[in-house]
CSV table of C-alpha atoms in Angstrom, one decimal:
chain,number,residue,atom,x,y,z
Q,270,UNK,CA,-11.4,18.4,6.8
Q,271,UNK,CA,-10.5,16.4,3.7
Q,272,UNK,CA,-13.8,14.6,2.9
Q,273,UNK,CA,-14.0,12.6,-0.5
Q,274,UNK,CA,-16.7,10.9,-2.5
Q,275,UNK,CA,-14.3,8.6,-4.2
Q,276,UNK,CA,-11.5,6.3,-2.9
Q,277,UNK,CA,-9.2,3.6,-4.0
Q,278,UNK,CA,-8.9,0.2,-2.3
Q,279,UNK,CA,-5.4,-1.3,-2.3
Q,280,UNK,CA,-4.0,-4.4,-0.9
Q,281,UNK,CA,-0.5,-5.8,-0.6
Q,282,UNK,CA,-0.3,-8.9,-2.8
Q,283,UNK,CA,2.1,-11.5,-4.1
Q,284,UNK,CA,3.6,-12.1,-0.7
Q,285,UNK,CA,3.9,-15.9,-1.2
Q,286,UNK,CA,7.5,-17.2,-1.6
Q,287,UNK,CA,8.6,-20.6,-3.0
Q,288,UNK,CA,6.7,-23.4,-1.4
Q,289,UNK,CA,4.9,-21.0,1.1
Q,290,UNK,CA,1.6,-19.4,0.3
Q,291,UNK,CA,0.3,-16.3,2.1
Q,292,UNK,CA,-2.9,-14.4,1.5
Q,293,UNK,CA,-6.0,-14.9,-0.7
Q,294,UNK,CA,-4.7,-13.1,-3.8
Q,295,UNK,CA,-7.0,-14.7,-6.3
Q,296,UNK,CA,-10.1,-14.2,-4.3
Q,297,UNK,CA,-9.3,-10.6,-3.2
Q,298,UNK,CA,-8.1,-9.2,-6.5
Q,299,UNK,CA,-11.6,-8.6,-8.1
Q,300,UNK,CA,-12.5,-6.6,-5.0
Q,301,UNK,CA,-9.6,-4.2,-5.3
Q,302,UNK,CA,-8.7,-1.2,-7.6
Q,303,UNK,CA,-5.0,-1.3,-7.0
Q,304,UNK,CA,-2.5,-4.0,-5.9
Q,305,UNK,CA,0.8,-3.5,-4.3
Q,306,UNK,CA,3.1,-6.3,-5.6
Q,307,UNK,CA,6.0,-7.5,-3.4
Q,308,UNK,CA,9.3,-7.3,-5.2
Q,309,UNK,CA,11.4,-10.1,-3.7
Q,310,UNK,CA,13.1,-8.5,-0.7
Q,311,UNK,CA,10.5,-8.9,2.1
Q,312,UNK,CA,8.3,-11.5,0.2
Q,313,UNK,CA,7.6,-12.7,-3.3
Q,314,UNK,CA,9.7,-14.4,-5.9
Q,315,UNK,CA,10.0,-14.1,-9.7
Q,316,UNK,CA,7.2,-16.6,-10.4
Q,317,UNK,CA,4.9,-15.2,-7.8
Q,318,UNK,CA,5.5,-11.7,-9.2
Q,319,UNK,CA,4.5,-12.7,-12.6
Q,320,UNK,CA,1.5,-14.7,-11.4
Q,321,UNK,CA,0.3,-11.8,-9.3
Q,322,UNK,CA,0.8,-9.3,-12.2
Q,323,UNK,CA,-1.3,-11.5,-14.5
Q,324,UNK,CA,-4.1,-11.6,-11.9
Q,325,UNK,CA,-4.1,-7.9,-11.6
Q,326,UNK,CA,-4.1,-7.3,-15.4
Q,327,UNK,CA,-7.0,-9.7,-15.8
Q,328,UNK,CA,-9.0,-8.0,-13.1
Q,329,UNK,CA,-8.3,-4.4,-14.4
Q,330,UNK,CA,-6.5,-3.7,-11.2
Q,331,UNK,CA,-3.7,-1.0,-11.1
Q,332,UNK,CA,-0.3,-2.4,-10.4
Q,333,UNK,CA,2.1,-0.9,-7.9
Q,334,UNK,CA,5.7,-1.8,-6.8
Q,335,UNK,CA,5.9,-2.7,-3.2
Q,336,UNK,CA,9.6,-2.5,-2.2
Q,337,UNK,CA,10.6,-3.5,1.3
Q,338,UNK,CA,13.6,-4.1,3.4
Q,339,UNK,CA,15.7,-7.2,2.7
Q,340,UNK,CA,14.2,-9.3,5.5
Q,341,UNK,CA,12.4,-12.3,4.4
Q,342,UNK,CA,12.4,-13.8,7.9
Q,343,UNK,CA,10.9,-10.7,9.5
Q,344,UNK,CA,8.6,-10.1,6.5
Q,345,UNK,CA,10.0,-6.7,6.2
Q,346,UNK,CA,8.4,-5.5,9.3
Q,347,UNK,CA,11.6,-5.0,11.5
Q,348,UNK,CA,13.3,-1.7,11.5
Q,349,UNK,CA,16.9,-1.6,9.9
Q,350,UNK,CA,19.5,1.1,10.4
Q,351,UNK,CA,19.7,2.0,6.6
Q,352,UNK,CA,21.1,5.1,5.1
Q,353,UNK,CA,19.2,7.3,2.6
Q,354,UNK,CA,21.6,6.1,-0.2
Q,355,UNK,CA,20.7,2.4,0.7
Q,356,UNK,CA,16.9,3.3,0.6
Q,357,UNK,CA,17.4,4.8,-2.8
Q,358,UNK,CA,19.3,1.8,-4.1
Q,359,UNK,CA,16.7,-0.7,-2.7
Q,360,UNK,CA,13.9,1.2,-4.2
Q,361,UNK,CA,15.5,1.5,-7.7
Q,362,UNK,CA,16.4,-2.2,-7.6
Q,363,UNK,CA,13.0,-3.6,-6.7
Q,364,UNK,CA,11.1,-1.1,-8.7
Q,365,UNK,CA,13.2,-2.2,-11.8
Q,366,UNK,CA,12.5,-5.9,-11.2
Q,367,UNK,CA,8.7,-5.4,-11.0
Q,368,UNK,CA,8.7,-3.0,-14.0
Q,369,UNK,CA,10.3,-5.7,-16.1
Q,370,UNK,CA,7.7,-8.3,-15.1
Q,371,UNK,CA,4.9,-5.9,-15.8
Q,372,UNK,CA,6.3,-5.0,-19.2
Q,373,UNK,CA,6.8,-8.7,-20.1
Q,374,UNK,CA,3.1,-9.2,-19.4
Q,375,UNK,CA,2.0,-6.3,-21.6
Q,376,UNK,CA,1.0,-4.0,-18.8
Q,377,UNK,CA,2.0,-0.7,-17.1
Q,378,UNK,CA,3.0,0.1,-13.6
Q,379,UNK,CA,0.7,2.6,-11.9
Q,380,UNK,CA,2.2,3.4,-8.5
Q,381,UNK,CA,4.9,2.6,-5.9
Q,382,UNK,CA,4.2,2.0,-2.2
Q,383,UNK,CA,6.9,1.0,0.3
Q,384,UNK,CA,6.2,-1.9,2.6
Q,385,UNK,CA,6.1,-2.5,6.4
Q,386,UNK,CA,9.1,-1.0,8.3
Q,387,UNK,CA,10.4,0.9,5.3
Q,388,UNK,CA,7.0,2.5,4.9
Q,389,UNK,CA,6.8,3.5,8.5
Q,390,UNK,CA,10.4,4.7,8.7
Q,391,UNK,CA,9.9,6.8,5.7
Q,392,UNK,CA,6.7,8.3,7.2
Q,393,UNK,CA,8.7,10.1,9.9
Q,394,UNK,CA,12.2,10.2,8.5
Q,395,UNK,CA,12.6,13.0,5.9
Q,396,UNK,CA,15.8,11.7,4.6
Q,397,UNK,CA,14.5,8.3,3.8
Q,398,UNK,CA,11.3,9.7,2.4
Q,399,UNK,CA,13.2,12.0,0.0
Q,400,UNK,CA,15.4,9.1,-1.1
Q,401,UNK,CA,12.4,6.9,-2.0
Q,402,UNK,CA,10.7,9.8,-3.8
Q,403,UNK,CA,13.9,10.5,-5.7
Q,404,UNK,CA,14.3,6.9,-6.8
Q,405,UNK,CA,10.8,6.9,-8.2
Q,406,UNK,CA,11.2,10.3,-9.8
Q,407,UNK,CA,14.4,9.2,-11.5
Q,408,UNK,CA,13.1,5.8,-12.8
Q,409,UNK,CA,9.5,6.4,-13.6
Q,410,UNK,CA,8.3,9.9,-12.6
Q,411,UNK,CA,4.9,9.3,-14.2
Q,412,UNK,CA,4.0,6.8,-11.4
Q,413,UNK,CA,2.0,7.7,-8.3
Q,414,UNK,CA,3.6,7.4,-4.8
Q,415,UNK,CA,1.4,6.0,-2.1
Q,416,UNK,CA,2.3,7.0,1.4
Q,417,UNK,CA,0.8,7.4,4.9
Q,418,UNK,CA,-1.5,10.4,4.8
Q,419,UNK,CA,0.2,13.6,5.8
Q,420,UNK,CA,3.6,11.9,6.3
Q,421,UNK,CA,7.1,12.8,5.3
Q,422,UNK,CA,6.8,10.4,2.4
Q,423,UNK,CA,3.8,12.1,0.8
Q,424,UNK,CA,5.4,15.5,1.5
Q,425,UNK,CA,8.7,14.3,-0.3
Q,426,UNK,CA,6.7,13.1,-3.3
Q,427,UNK,CA,4.8,16.3,-3.7
Q,428,UNK,CA,8.0,18.4,-3.2
Q,429,UNK,CA,9.8,16.6,-6.0
Q,430,UNK,CA,6.9,16.7,-8.3
Q,431,UNK,CA,5.3,13.3,-8.1
Q,432,UNK,CA,1.6,12.6,-8.1
Q,433,UNK,CA,0.8,11.2,-4.6
Q,434,UNK,CA,-1.9,9.3,-2.9
Q,435,UNK,CA,-2.5,9.7,0.8
Q,436,UNK,CA,-3.1,6.3,2.3
Q,437,UNK,CA,-5.3,5.4,5.4
Q,438,UNK,CA,-5.7,2.0,7.1
Q,439,UNK,CA,-8.9,0.2,7.7
Q,440,UNK,CA,-7.6,-2.1,10.5
Q,441,UNK,CA,-4.9,-0.1,12.2
Q,442,UNK,CA,-5.2,2.5,15.1
Q,443,UNK,CA,-3.8,6.0,14.9
Q,444,UNK,CA,-1.7,8.2,17.2
Q,445,UNK,CA,-2.3,11.9,17.7
Q,446,UNK,CA,0.5,12.9,15.2
Q,447,UNK,CA,-1.2,10.8,12.5
Q,448,UNK,CA,1.1,7.9,12.6
Q,449,UNK,CA,0.0,4.3,12.9
Q,450,UNK,CA,0.2,2.6,16.4
Q,451,UNK,CA,3.3,0.3,16.3
Q,452,UNK,CA,2.2,-3.3,15.8
Q,453,UNK,CA,4.2,-4.4,19.0
Q,454,UNK,CA,1.7,-2.2,21.1
Q,455,UNK,CA,-1.6,-3.3,22.4
Q,456,UNK,CA,-4.6,-2.2,20.4
Q,457,UNK,CA,-2.5,-1.6,17.2
Q,458,UNK,CA,-4.9,-3.7,15.1
Q,459,UNK,CA,-8.7,-3.3,14.8
Q,460,UNK,CA,-10.2,-6.8,14.8
Q,461,UNK,CA,-13.9,-5.8,14.6
Q,462,UNK,CA,-15.2,-5.4,11.0
Q,463,UNK,CA,-17.8,-3.0,12.2
Q,464,UNK,CA,-15.3,-0.8,13.9
Q,465,UNK,CA,-12.9,-0.9,10.9
Q,466,UNK,CA,-15.7,0.0,8.5
Q,467,UNK,CA,-16.9,2.8,10.6
Q,468,UNK,CA,-13.4,4.2,10.8
Q,469,UNK,CA,-13.0,4.1,7.0
Q,470,UNK,CA,-16.2,5.9,6.4
Q,471,UNK,CA,-15.2,8.6,8.9
Q,472,UNK,CA,-11.9,9.0,7.2
Q,473,UNK,CA,-13.2,9.0,3.6
Q,474,UNK,CA,-16.5,11.0,4.2
Q,475,UNK,CA,-15.6,13.0,7.2
Q,476,UNK,CA,-11.9,13.7,6.7
Q,477,UNK,CA,-11.0,12.7,10.3
Q,478,UNK,CA,-9.8,9.7,12.4
Q,479,UNK,CA,-10.2,9.0,16.1
Q,480,UNK,CA,-6.8,8.3,17.7
Q,481,UNK,CA,-6.1,5.5,20.2
Q,482,UNK,CA,-6.1,8.3,22.9
Q,483,UNK,CA,-9.7,9.4,21.9
Q,484,UNK,CA,-8.7,12.7,20.1
Q,485,UNK,CA,-9.8,13.5,16.5
Q,486,UNK,CA,-7.2,14.2,13.9
Q,487,UNK,CA,-7.8,15.5,10.3
Q,488,UNK,CA,-6.8,13.1,7.6
Q,489,UNK,CA,-6.8,12.9,3.8
Q,490,UNK,CA,-8.0,9.5,2.4
Q,491,UNK,CA,-7.2,8.9,-1.3
Q,492,UNK,CA,-6.7,5.2,-0.9
Q,493,UNK,CA,-7.5,2.6,1.8
Q,494,UNK,CA,-5.2,-0.3,2.6
Q,495,UNK,CA,-6.7,-3.7,3.2
Q,496,UNK,CA,-4.4,-6.4,4.7
Q,497,UNK,CA,-4.9,-9.6,2.7
Q,498,UNK,CA,-3.1,-11.9,5.2
Q,499,UNK,CA,-5.9,-11.8,7.9
Q,500,UNK,CA,-8.2,-14.8,8.5
Q,501,UNK,CA,-11.3,-12.7,7.5
Q,502,UNK,CA,-9.7,-10.6,4.9
Q,503,UNK,CA,-11.9,-11.7,2.0
Q,504,UNK,CA,-15.2,-11.2,4.0
Q,505,UNK,CA,-14.1,-7.8,5.2
Q,506,UNK,CA,-13.3,-6.6,1.8
Q,507,UNK,CA,-16.7,-7.6,0.6
Q,508,UNK,CA,-18.4,-5.9,3.6
Q,509,UNK,CA,-16.4,-2.7,3.1
Q,510,UNK,CA,-17.3,-2.5,-0.6
Q,511,UNK,CA,-20.9,-2.9,0.4
Q,512,UNK,CA,-20.7,-0.2,3.0
Q,513,UNK,CA,-19.0,2.3,0.7
Q,514,UNK,CA,-21.5,1.7,-2.0
Q,515,UNK,CA,-24.2,2.2,0.5
Q,516,UNK,CA,-22.7,5.4,1.6
Q,517,UNK,CA,-22.5,6.8,-2.0
Q,518,UNK,CA,-18.7,6.5,-2.1
Q,519,UNK,CA,-17.3,5.5,-5.6
Q,520,UNK,CA,-14.4,3.0,-5.5
Q,521,UNK,CA,-11.9,3.7,-8.4
Q,522,UNK,CA,-8.2,3.9,-9.3
Q,523,UNK,CA,-6.6,7.2,-8.2
Q,524,UNK,CA,-5.3,9.4,-11.1
Q,525,UNK,CA,-5.2,8.2,-14.7
Q,526,UNK,CA,-5.7,4.4,-15.0
Q,527,UNK,CA,-3.0,2.4,-16.8
Q,528,UNK,CA,-3.7,1.5,-20.4
Q,529,UNK,CA,-5.4,-1.9,-21.1
Q,530,UNK,CA,-2.7,-4.3,-22.0
Q,531,UNK,CA,-2.6,-6.1,-25.3
Q,532,UNK,CA,-2.5,-10.0,-25.4
Q,533,UNK,CA,0.9,-11.3,-24.6
Q,534,UNK,CA,0.6,-14.0,-27.1
Q,535,UNK,CA,1.3,-16.8,-24.6
């Protein structure tokens, strides 16, 4: 079992676009320790990226690039038949865009976490996983790579020499092979806060998760993903923080924290 007394809380942020607003970024940010900022392919735009980075820096939250598939209409959650070379190029392009925004605001990037379908594809496809890991390694090898616990992505990161964070999900059900239940299937999402919190505590403190089929699978929980686009996301985040504190689990940024930014002068 991979039990832990510390854990990171991350959330996908900056997923508004133009005139459309998604999520409760301003309210959720203080409850997190790391934020995955959309880089414009599946969501986000230059102004939203900058605003989100500013919020994270003000709250002392670690900033991660959140590259996705080029699919605004499908929010990056639809599989695409891409090659490993395309996955590499997409990752480099989006990482570079957010890195520039973070640097302009006087901050430092902390990690990279793929989004949606790209994330799930890389969890089981070794070639895609290796391409994403290589992209990060060649651009900013000091950053952490967030990936599904025990997946091809975390294996690829560790193999190439990246620091990796094994990620678990509070509101998703699991399959016996450790993958997430596809969203299109029944019971893919956990809608009860009590059930979701119990699952998180089992994964963090016990090092295991109960699958949709009722079996128990060992799991490593370095970071827990909270989805910020749910109707009760803010209340759930507060409840989870309270439950973790009550269980003696310290919520903190994984690995070395980014340096505190100097004033931008604007």
